Coordinates of C-alpha atoms and ligand atoms in Angstrom, one line a residue:
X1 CA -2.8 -17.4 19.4
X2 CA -0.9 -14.5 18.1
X3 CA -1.9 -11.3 19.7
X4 CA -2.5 -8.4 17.0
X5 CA -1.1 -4.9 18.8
X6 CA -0.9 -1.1 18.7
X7 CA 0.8 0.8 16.0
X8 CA 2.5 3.8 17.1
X9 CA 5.2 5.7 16.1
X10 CA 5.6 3.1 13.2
X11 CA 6.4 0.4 16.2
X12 CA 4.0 -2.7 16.8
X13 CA 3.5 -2.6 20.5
X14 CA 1.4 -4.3 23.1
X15 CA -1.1 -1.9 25.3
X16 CA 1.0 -0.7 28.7
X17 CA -2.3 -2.7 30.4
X18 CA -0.9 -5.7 29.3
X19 CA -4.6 -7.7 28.9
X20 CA -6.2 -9.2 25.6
X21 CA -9.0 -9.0 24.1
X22 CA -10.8 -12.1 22.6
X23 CA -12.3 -11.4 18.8
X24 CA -15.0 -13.7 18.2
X25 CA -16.8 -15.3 15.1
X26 CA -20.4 -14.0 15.4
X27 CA -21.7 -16.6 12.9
X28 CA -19.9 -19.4 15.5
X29 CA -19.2 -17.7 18.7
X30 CA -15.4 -19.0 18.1
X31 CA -12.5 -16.8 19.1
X32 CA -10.6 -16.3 16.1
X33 CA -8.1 -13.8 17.2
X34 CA -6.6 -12.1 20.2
X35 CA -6.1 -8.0 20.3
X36 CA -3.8 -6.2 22.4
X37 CA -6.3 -4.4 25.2
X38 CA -5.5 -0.7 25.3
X39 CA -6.1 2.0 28.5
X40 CA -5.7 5.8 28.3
X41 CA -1.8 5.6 28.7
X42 CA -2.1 3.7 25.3
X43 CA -4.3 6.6 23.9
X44 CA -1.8 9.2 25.5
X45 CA 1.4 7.3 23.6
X46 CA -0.1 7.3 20.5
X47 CA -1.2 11.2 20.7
X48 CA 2.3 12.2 21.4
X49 CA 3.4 10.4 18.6
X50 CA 1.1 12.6 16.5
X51 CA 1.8 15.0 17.8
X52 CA 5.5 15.2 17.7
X53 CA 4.8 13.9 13.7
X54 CA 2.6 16.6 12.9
X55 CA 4.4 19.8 14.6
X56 CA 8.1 18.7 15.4
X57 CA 8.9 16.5 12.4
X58 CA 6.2 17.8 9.9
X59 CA 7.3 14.9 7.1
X60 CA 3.8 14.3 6.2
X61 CA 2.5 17.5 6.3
X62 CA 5.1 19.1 4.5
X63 CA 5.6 16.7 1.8
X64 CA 4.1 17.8 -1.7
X65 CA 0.2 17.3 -2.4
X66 CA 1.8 14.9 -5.5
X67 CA 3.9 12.9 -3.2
X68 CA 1.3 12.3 -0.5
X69 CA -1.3 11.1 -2.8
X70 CA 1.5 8.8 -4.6
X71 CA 1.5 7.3 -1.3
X72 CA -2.1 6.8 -1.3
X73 CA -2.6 5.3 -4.6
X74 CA -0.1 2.6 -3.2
X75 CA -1.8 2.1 -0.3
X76 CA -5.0 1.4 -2.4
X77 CA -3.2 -0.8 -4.6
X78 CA -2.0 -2.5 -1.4
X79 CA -5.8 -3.3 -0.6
X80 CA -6.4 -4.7 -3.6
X81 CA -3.9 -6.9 -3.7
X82 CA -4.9 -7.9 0.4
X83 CA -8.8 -7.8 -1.4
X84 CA -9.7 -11.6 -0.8
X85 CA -7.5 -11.7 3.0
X86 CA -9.7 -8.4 3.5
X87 CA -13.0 -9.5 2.9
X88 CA -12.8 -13.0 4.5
X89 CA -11.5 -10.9 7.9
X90 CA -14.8 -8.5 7.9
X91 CA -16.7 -11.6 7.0
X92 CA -15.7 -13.2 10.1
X93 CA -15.3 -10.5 11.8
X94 CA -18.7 -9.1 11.5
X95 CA -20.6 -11.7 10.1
X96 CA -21.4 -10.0 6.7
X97 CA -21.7 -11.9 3.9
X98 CA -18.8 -12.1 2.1
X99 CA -20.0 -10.7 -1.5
X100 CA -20.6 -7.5 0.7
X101 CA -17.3 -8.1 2.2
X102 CA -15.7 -7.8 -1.0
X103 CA -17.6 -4.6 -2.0
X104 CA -16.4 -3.1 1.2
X105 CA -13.4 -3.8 0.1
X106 CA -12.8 -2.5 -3.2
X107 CA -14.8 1.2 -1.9
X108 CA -12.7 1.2 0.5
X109 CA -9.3 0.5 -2.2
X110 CA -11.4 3.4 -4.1
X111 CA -11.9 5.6 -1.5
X112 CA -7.6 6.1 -1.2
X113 CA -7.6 6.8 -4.7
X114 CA -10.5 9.6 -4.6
X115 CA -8.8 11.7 -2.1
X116 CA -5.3 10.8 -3.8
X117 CA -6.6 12.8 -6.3
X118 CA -8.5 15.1 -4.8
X119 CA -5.6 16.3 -2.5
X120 CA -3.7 17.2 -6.2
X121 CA -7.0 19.5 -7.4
X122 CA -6.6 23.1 -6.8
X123 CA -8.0 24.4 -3.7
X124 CA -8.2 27.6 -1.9
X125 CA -9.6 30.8 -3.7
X126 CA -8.1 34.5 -4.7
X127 CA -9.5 37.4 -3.5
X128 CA -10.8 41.0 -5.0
X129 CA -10.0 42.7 -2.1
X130 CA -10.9 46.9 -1.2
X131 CA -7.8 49.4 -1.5
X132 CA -8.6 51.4 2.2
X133 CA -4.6 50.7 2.8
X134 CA -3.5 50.7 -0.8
X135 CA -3.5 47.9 -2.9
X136 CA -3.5 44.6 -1.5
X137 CA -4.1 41.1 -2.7
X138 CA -5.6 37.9 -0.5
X139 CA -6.0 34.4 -1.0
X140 CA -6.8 31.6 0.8
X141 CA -5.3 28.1 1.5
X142 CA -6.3 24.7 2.8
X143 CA -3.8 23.2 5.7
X144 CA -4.5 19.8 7.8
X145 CA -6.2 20.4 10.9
X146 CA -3.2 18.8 13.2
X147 CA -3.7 15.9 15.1
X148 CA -7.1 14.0 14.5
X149 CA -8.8 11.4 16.4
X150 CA -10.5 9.0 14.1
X151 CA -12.9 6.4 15.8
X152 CA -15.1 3.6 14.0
X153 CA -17.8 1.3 14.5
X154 CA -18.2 -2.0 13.5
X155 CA -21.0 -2.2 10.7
X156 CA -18.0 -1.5 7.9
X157 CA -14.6 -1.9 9.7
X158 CA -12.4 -1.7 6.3
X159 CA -14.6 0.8 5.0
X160 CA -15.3 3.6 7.9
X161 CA -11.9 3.2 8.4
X162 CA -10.7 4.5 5.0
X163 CA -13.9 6.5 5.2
X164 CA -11.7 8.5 7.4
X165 CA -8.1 7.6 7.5
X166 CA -7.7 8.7 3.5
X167 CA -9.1 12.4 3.4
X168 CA -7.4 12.6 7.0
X169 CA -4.2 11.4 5.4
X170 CA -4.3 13.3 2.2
X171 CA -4.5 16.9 4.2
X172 CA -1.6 16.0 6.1
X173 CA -2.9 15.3 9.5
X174 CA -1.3 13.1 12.0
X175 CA -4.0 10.5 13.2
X176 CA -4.8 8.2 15.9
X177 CA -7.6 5.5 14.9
X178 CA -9.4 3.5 17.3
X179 CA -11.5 0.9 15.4
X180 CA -14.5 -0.6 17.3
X181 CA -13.2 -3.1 20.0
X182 CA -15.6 -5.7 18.6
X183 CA -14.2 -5.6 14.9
X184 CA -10.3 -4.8 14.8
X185 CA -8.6 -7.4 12.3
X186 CA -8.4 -5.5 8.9
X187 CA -7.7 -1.7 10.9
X188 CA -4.3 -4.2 12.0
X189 CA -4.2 -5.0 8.6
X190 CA -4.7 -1.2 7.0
X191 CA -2.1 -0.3 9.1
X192 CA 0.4 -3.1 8.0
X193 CA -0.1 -1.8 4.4
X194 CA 0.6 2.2 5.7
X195 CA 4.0 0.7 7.2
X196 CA 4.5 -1.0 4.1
X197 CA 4.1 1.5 2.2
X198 CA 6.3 3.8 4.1
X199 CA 4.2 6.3 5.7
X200 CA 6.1 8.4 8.2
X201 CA 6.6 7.1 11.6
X202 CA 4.0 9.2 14.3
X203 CA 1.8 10.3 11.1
X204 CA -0.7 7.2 11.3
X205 CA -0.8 5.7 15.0
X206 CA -3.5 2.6 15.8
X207 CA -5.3 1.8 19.4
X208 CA -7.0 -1.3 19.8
X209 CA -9.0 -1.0 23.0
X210 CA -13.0 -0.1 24.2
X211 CA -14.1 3.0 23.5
X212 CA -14.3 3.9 27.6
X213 CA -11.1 3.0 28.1
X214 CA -9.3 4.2 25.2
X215 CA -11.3 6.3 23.1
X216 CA -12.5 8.5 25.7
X217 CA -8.8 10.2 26.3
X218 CA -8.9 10.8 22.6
X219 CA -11.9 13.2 22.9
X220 CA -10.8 14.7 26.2
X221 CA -7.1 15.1 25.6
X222 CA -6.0 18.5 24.7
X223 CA -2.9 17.4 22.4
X224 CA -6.2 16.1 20.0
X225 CA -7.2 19.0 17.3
X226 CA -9.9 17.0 16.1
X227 CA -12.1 14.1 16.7
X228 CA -14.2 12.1 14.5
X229 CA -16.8 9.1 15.6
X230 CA -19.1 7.4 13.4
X231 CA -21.2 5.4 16.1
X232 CA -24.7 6.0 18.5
X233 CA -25.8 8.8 19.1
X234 CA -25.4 8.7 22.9
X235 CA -21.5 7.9 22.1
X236 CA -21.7 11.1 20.2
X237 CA -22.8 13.1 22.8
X238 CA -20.2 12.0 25.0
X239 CA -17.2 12.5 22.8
X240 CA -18.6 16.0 21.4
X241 CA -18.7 16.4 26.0
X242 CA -15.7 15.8 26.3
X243 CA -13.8 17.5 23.4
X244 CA -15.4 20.4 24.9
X245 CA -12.2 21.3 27.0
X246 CA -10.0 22.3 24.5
X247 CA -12.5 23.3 21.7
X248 CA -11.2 20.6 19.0
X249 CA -12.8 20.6 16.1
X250 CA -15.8 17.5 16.0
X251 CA -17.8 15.8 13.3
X252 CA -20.4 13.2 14.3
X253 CA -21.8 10.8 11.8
X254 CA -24.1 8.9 14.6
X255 CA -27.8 7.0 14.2
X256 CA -30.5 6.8 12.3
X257 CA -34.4 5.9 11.8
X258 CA -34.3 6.6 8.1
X259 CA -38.1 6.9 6.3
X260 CA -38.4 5.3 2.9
X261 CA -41.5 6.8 1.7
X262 CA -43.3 4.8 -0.9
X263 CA -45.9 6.3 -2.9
X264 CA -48.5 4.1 -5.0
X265 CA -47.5 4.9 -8.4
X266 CA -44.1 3.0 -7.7
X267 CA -42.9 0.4 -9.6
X268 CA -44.1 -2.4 -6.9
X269 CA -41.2 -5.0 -7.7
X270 CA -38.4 -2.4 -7.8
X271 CA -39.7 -0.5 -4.8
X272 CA -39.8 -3.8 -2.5
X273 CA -36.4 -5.2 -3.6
X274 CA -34.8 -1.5 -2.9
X275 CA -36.7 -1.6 0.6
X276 CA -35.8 -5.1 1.0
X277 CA -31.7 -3.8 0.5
X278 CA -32.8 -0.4 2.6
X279 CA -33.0 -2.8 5.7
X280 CA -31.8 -6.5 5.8
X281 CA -28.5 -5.6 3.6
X282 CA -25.5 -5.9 6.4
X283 CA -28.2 -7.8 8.7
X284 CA -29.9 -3.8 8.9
X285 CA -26.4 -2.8 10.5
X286 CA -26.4 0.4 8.5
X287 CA -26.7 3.9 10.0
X288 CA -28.9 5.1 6.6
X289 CA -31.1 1.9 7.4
X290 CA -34.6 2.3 6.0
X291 CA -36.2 1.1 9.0
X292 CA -39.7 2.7 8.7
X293 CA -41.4 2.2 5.4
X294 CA -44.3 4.6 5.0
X295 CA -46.7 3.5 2.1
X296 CA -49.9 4.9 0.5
X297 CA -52.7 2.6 2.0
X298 CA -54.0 2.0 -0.7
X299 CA -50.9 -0.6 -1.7
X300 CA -50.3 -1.5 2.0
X301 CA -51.4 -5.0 1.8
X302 CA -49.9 -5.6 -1.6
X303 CA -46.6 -4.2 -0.6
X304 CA -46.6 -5.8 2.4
X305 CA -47.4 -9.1 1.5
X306 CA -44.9 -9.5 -1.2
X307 CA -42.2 -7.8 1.3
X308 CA -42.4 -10.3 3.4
X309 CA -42.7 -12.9 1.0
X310 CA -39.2 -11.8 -0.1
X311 CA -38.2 -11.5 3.1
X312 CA -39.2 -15.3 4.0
X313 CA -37.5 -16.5 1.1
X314 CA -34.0 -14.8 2.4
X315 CA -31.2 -17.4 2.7
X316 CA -29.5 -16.8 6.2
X317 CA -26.4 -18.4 7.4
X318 CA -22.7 -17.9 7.9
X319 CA -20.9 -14.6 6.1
X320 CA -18.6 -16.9 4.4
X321 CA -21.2 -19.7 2.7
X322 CA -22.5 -15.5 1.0
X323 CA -26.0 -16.4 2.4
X324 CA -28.6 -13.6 1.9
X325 CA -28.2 -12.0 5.6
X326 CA -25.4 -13.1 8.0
X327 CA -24.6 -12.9 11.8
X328 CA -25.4 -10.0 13.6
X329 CA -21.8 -8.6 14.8
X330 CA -22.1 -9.3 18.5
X331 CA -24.4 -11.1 21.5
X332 CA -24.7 -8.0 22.9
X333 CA -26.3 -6.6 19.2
X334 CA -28.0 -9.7 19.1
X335 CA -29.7 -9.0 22.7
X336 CA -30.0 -5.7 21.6
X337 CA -32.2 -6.1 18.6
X338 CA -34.4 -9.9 19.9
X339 CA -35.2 -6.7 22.8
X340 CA -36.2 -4.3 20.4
X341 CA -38.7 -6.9 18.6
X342 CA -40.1 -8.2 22.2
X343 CA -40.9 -4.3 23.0
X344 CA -42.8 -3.8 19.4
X345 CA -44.8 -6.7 20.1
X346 CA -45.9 -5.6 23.8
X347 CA -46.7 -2.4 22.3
X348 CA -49.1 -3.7 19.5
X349 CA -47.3 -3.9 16.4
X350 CA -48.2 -6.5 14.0
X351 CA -45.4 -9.2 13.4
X352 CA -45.8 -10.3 9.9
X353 CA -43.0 -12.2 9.8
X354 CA -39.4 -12.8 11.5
X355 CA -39.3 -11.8 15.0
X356 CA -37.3 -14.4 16.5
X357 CA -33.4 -15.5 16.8
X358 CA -32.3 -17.8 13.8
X359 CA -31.0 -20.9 15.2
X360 CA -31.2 -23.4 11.9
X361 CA -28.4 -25.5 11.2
X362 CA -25.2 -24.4 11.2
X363 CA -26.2 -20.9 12.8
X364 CA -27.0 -22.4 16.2
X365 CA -23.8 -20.8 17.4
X366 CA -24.3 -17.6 16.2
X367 CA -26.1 -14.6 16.2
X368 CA -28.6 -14.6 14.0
X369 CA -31.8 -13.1 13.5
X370 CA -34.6 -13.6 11.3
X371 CA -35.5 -10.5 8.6
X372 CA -38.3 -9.0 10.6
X373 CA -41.4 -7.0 9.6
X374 CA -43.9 -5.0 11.9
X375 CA -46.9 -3.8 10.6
X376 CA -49.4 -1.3 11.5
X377 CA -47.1 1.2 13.4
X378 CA -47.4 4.1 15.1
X379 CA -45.7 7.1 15.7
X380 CA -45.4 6.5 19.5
X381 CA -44.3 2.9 19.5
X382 CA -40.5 2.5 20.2
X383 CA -40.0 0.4 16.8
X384 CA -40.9 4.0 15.0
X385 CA -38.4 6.0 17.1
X386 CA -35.6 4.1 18.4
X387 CA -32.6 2.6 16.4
X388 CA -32.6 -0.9 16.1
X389 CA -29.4 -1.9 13.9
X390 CA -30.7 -5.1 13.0
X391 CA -33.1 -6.6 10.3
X392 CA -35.9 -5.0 11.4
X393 CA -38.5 -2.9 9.8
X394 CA -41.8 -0.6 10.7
X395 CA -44.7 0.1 8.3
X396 CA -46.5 2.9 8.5
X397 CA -49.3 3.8 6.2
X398 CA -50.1 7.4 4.4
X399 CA -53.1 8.7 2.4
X400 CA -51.5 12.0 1.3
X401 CA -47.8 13.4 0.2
X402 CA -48.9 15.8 2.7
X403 CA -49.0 13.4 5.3
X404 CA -46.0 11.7 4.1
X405 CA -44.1 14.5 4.7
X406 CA -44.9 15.5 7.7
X407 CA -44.3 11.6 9.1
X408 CA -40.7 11.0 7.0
X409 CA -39.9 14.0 9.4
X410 CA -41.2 12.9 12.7
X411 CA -38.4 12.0 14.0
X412 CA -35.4 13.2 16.4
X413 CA -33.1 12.0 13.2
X414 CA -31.9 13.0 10.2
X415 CA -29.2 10.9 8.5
X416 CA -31.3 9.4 5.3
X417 CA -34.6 8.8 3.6
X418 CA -35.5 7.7 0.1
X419 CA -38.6 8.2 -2.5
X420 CA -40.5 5.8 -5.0
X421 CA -43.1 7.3 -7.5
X422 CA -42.6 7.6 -10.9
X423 CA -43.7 11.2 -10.5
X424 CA -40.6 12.9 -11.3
X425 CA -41.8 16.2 -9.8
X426 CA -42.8 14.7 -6.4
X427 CA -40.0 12.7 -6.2
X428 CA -38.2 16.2 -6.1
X429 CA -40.6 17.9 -3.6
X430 CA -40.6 15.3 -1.3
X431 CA -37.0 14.8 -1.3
X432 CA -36.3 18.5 -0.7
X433 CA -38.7 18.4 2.3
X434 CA -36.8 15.5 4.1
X435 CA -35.2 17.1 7.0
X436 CA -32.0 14.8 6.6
X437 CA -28.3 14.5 4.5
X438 CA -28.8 11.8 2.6
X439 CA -31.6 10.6 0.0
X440 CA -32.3 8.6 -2.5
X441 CA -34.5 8.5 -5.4
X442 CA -36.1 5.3 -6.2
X443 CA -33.6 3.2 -5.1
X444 CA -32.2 3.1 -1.3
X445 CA -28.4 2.5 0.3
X446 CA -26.0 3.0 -2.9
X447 CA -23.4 5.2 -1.0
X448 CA -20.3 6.6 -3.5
X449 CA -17.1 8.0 -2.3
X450 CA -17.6 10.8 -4.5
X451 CA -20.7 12.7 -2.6
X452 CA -21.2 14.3 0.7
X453 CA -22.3 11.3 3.7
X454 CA -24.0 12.9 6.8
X455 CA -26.8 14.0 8.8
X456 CA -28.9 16.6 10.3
X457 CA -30.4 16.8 13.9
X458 CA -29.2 14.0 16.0
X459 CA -27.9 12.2 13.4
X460 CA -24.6 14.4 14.0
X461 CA -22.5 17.3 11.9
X462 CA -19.9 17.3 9.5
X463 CA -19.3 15.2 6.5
X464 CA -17.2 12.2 5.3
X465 CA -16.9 11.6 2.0
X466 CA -16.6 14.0 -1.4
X467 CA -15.0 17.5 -1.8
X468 CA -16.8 18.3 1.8
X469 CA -15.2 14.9 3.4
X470 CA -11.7 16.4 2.7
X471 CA -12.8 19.6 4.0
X472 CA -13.3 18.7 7.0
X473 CA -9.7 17.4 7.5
X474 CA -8.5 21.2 6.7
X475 CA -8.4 24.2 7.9
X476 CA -8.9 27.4 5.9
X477 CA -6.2 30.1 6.0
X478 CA -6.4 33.8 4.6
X479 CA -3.5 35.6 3.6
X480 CA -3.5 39.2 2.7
X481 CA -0.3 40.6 1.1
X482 CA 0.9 44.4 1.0
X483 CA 1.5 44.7 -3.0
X484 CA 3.3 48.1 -2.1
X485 CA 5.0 47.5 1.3
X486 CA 6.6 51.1 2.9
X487 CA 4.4 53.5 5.5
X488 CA 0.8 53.8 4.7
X489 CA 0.5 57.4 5.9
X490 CA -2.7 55.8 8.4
X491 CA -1.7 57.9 11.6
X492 CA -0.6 61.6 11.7
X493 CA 2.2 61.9 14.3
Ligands
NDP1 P1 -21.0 3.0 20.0 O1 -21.4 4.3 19.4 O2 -20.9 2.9 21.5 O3 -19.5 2.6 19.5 C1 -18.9 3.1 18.3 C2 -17.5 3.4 18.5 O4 -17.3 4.4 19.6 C3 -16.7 2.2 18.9 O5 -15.4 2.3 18.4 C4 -16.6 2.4 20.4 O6 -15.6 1.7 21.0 C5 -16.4 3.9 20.6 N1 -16.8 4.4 21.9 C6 -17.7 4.0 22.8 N2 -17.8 4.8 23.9 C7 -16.8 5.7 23.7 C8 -16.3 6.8 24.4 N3 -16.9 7.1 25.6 N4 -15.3 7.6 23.9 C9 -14.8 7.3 22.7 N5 -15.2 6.3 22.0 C10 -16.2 5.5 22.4 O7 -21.8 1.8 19.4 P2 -22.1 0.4 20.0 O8 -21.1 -0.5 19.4 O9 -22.2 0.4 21.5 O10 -23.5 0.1 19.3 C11 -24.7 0.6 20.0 C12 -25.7 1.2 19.0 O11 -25.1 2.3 18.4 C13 -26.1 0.3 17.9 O12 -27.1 -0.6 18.3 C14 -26.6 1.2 16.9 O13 -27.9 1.6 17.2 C15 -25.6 2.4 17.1 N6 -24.6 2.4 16.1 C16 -24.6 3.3 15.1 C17 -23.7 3.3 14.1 C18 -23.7 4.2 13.0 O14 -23.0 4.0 12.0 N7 -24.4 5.3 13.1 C19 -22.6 2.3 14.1 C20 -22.6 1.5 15.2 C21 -23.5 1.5 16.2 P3 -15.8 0.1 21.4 O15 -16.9 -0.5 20.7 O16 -14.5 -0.4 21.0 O17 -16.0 0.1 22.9

């Protein structure tokens, strides 16, 4: 089996360790590719690459806004033209189904082309400025940070990766992008099309390795201006650790234990199939997950009941046959999540439905899990507070908005949360009380390349996506100019 490598310094090269990785079929258990095994050296390589693209070379950097986002716009036409190869790898890659494969896909093609062009919009600002030393004139102006560490998980591996390579790219940075170790193939494909395309050599560098072994030298090295991890939150606190020593800049889009607040004046249908998307789309994989539905009592049963009747019905089954929910990406998610329901239902939480490992048919192999739903929650039960990242759900009940309120916040996270009423103005009071950076308005999980994606509190800092996704790949200069250069007459002798 061929053995996909590291990128670096526009050179396809094996990791100095010299091991492989096996990439295996979640839906199957079948290896279905093999992945170069990278250690720190690997890490160390790639940064000097950047580095030496980025400060001694300078191609990328320097080349005009217009000419950088030319390159871009063909590297997004490069992914749709790769769409079909690109969807069927994160399909069996991750065990998606591949209608959401596809999606991916094409946000991802679009995400190149928002920040191609963003990067030509004007930015920067012009100053007023006092005449205490005669007159004077300032501005500002937006440069790329320098050498950024990009690392990924593996819910969306085509799409966080362009979630962060393209407004890294379009400022002018020099990157070094570790994808998870568990879902590499179309990051090895990404960076065929940037090599394709012609990106300078050193200016986009790839490391396929575990995040311990090769990911942790991109937070702690000091040649590394910036890091930035979508992952747990634990892995967050780590990296933001260890990028301590040299004060690099850090953003942190990390977990969630999103509230979707449902108030009894909802539209019933709309507000269950919403919820239903909240948290079994991408088998619950999704850091906004709506994984604790809070509902007025008085529509509890009602709710609940046709939730899971929905729920039951969902066709589950390998990515590629597009079933309703595929393969959760690995057996140690799998493990991770069958543990999660077997400490819900010690605790006392009601299992309505789901709760077990999906073993039907042709998913014997693989890692699947039935869409799960706990009822009567509480706040102290693990299933309320912890992360799952599977399809798993806790209700919760509310008599007043008050009390909504207070238990959409009740939590150490703050990434997402969403409202049903058809009361426009509480819709708006509610959302502007949830502590977190993303909501949603009777509907829950449509994410657009155009608008701000992050969270408060231990969901992270710092923002992909939008006007504030590119800013976060910059740096913000001040210039102040001497309209009347000569002595200013400041000191006497
Ligand atoms: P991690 O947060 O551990 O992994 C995410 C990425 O970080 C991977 O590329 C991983 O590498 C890398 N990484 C891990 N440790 C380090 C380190 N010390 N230094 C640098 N990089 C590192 O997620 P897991 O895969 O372990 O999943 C565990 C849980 O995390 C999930 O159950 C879920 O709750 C949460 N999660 C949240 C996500 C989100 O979008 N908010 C996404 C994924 C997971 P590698 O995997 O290659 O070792």
């Amino acid at each position: 089996m061929e053995v996909r490598n590291n990128y670096i310094n526009g050179q396809w090269q094996a990791s100095v360790s010299g091991a492989t990785r096996e990439v295996i079929n979640p839906s199957n258990g079948e290896v279905i590719a093999l992945v170069t095994d990278s250690v720190a050296e690997d890490s160390k390589q790639a940064i000097a690459a950047a580095k030496a693209a980025f400060y001694q070379s300078g191609a990328w950097r320097r080349m005009a806004g217009p000419k950088r986002a030319d390159l871009l716009l063909r590297i997004a036409d490069a992914i749709a033209a790769r769409a079909d190869e690109l969807a069927v790898m994160d399909t069996l890659d991750n065990g998606k189904p591949l209608r959401e494969a596809r999606c991916d896909v094409d946000d991802a093609a679009a995400c190149f082309r928002y920040y191609a062009g963003l990067i030509t919009k004007p930015q920067g600002g012009v100053y007023e400025v006092s005449d205490g030393f005669g007159p004077m004139h300032a501005y500002s102006m937006h440069e790329p940070v320098g050498v950024c560490a990009l690392i990924t998980p593996w819910n969306y591996p085509l799409l966080m990766a362009a979630w962060k390579l393209a407004p890294a790219l379009a400022a002018g940075n020099a990157v070094v992008f570790k994808p998870s170790e568990v879902t590499p193939l179309s990051a090895v494909a990404l960076f065929e099309i940037f090599h394709q395309v012609g990106l300078p050599a050193g200016t986009a560098n790839l490391v396929l390795g575990s995040g311990p072994a090769a990911g942790q030298e991109l937070a702690a090295s000091h040649d590394v201006d910036m890091i930035t991890f979508t992952g747990s939150t634990r892995t967050g606190q780590t990296i933001a650790a260890a990028a301590v020593g040299n004060l690099k800049k850090v953003g942190l889009e990390l977990g969630g234990k999103s509230p979707n607040v449902i108030f009894a004046d909802a539209d019933l249908e709309g507000a269950v199939e919403w919820a239903m998307i909240g948290v079994f789309f991408n088998q619950g994989e999704v850091c906004s997950a709506g994984s604790r539905i809070l509902i007025e009592e008085s529509i509890k049963d009602r709710f609940v009941a046709r939730l899971a009747e929905r729920a039951r019905a969902m066709s589950i089954g390998p990515g590629m046959k597009d079933p309703d929910m595929g393969a959760i990406v690995s057996a140690a998610q799998l493990e991770k999540v069958l543990g999660h329901i077997e400490r819900a239902k010690q605790q006392g939480a009601t299992l309505v439905c789901g709760g077990v490992r999906h073993t039907e048919g042709e998913c014997a192999k693989g890692y699947f899990v039935q869409p799960t739903i706990f009822d009567n929650c509480t706040r102290d039960m693990d299933i309320v507070r912890e992360e799952v990242f599977g399809p798993v759900v806790a209700i919760q009940t509310f008599t007043s908005e008050a009390e909504a309120i207070a238990m959409a916040n009740d939590t150490p996270y703050g990434l997402a949360g969403g409202v049903f009423t058809t009361d426009g103005a509480r819709a708006l009071r509610v959302v502007k009380e949830i502590r977190a950076g993303v909501t949603w308005i009777n509907c829950y999980n449509p994410t657009f390349n155009e608008a701000p994606w992050g969270g408060y509190k231990m969901s992270g800092y710092g923002r992909d996506l939008g006007v504030n996704g590119l800013l976060e790949y910059q740096q913000v200069k001040q210039v102040n100019i001497n309209l009347q250069p000569g002595p200013v007459g400041w000191y006497q002798h």
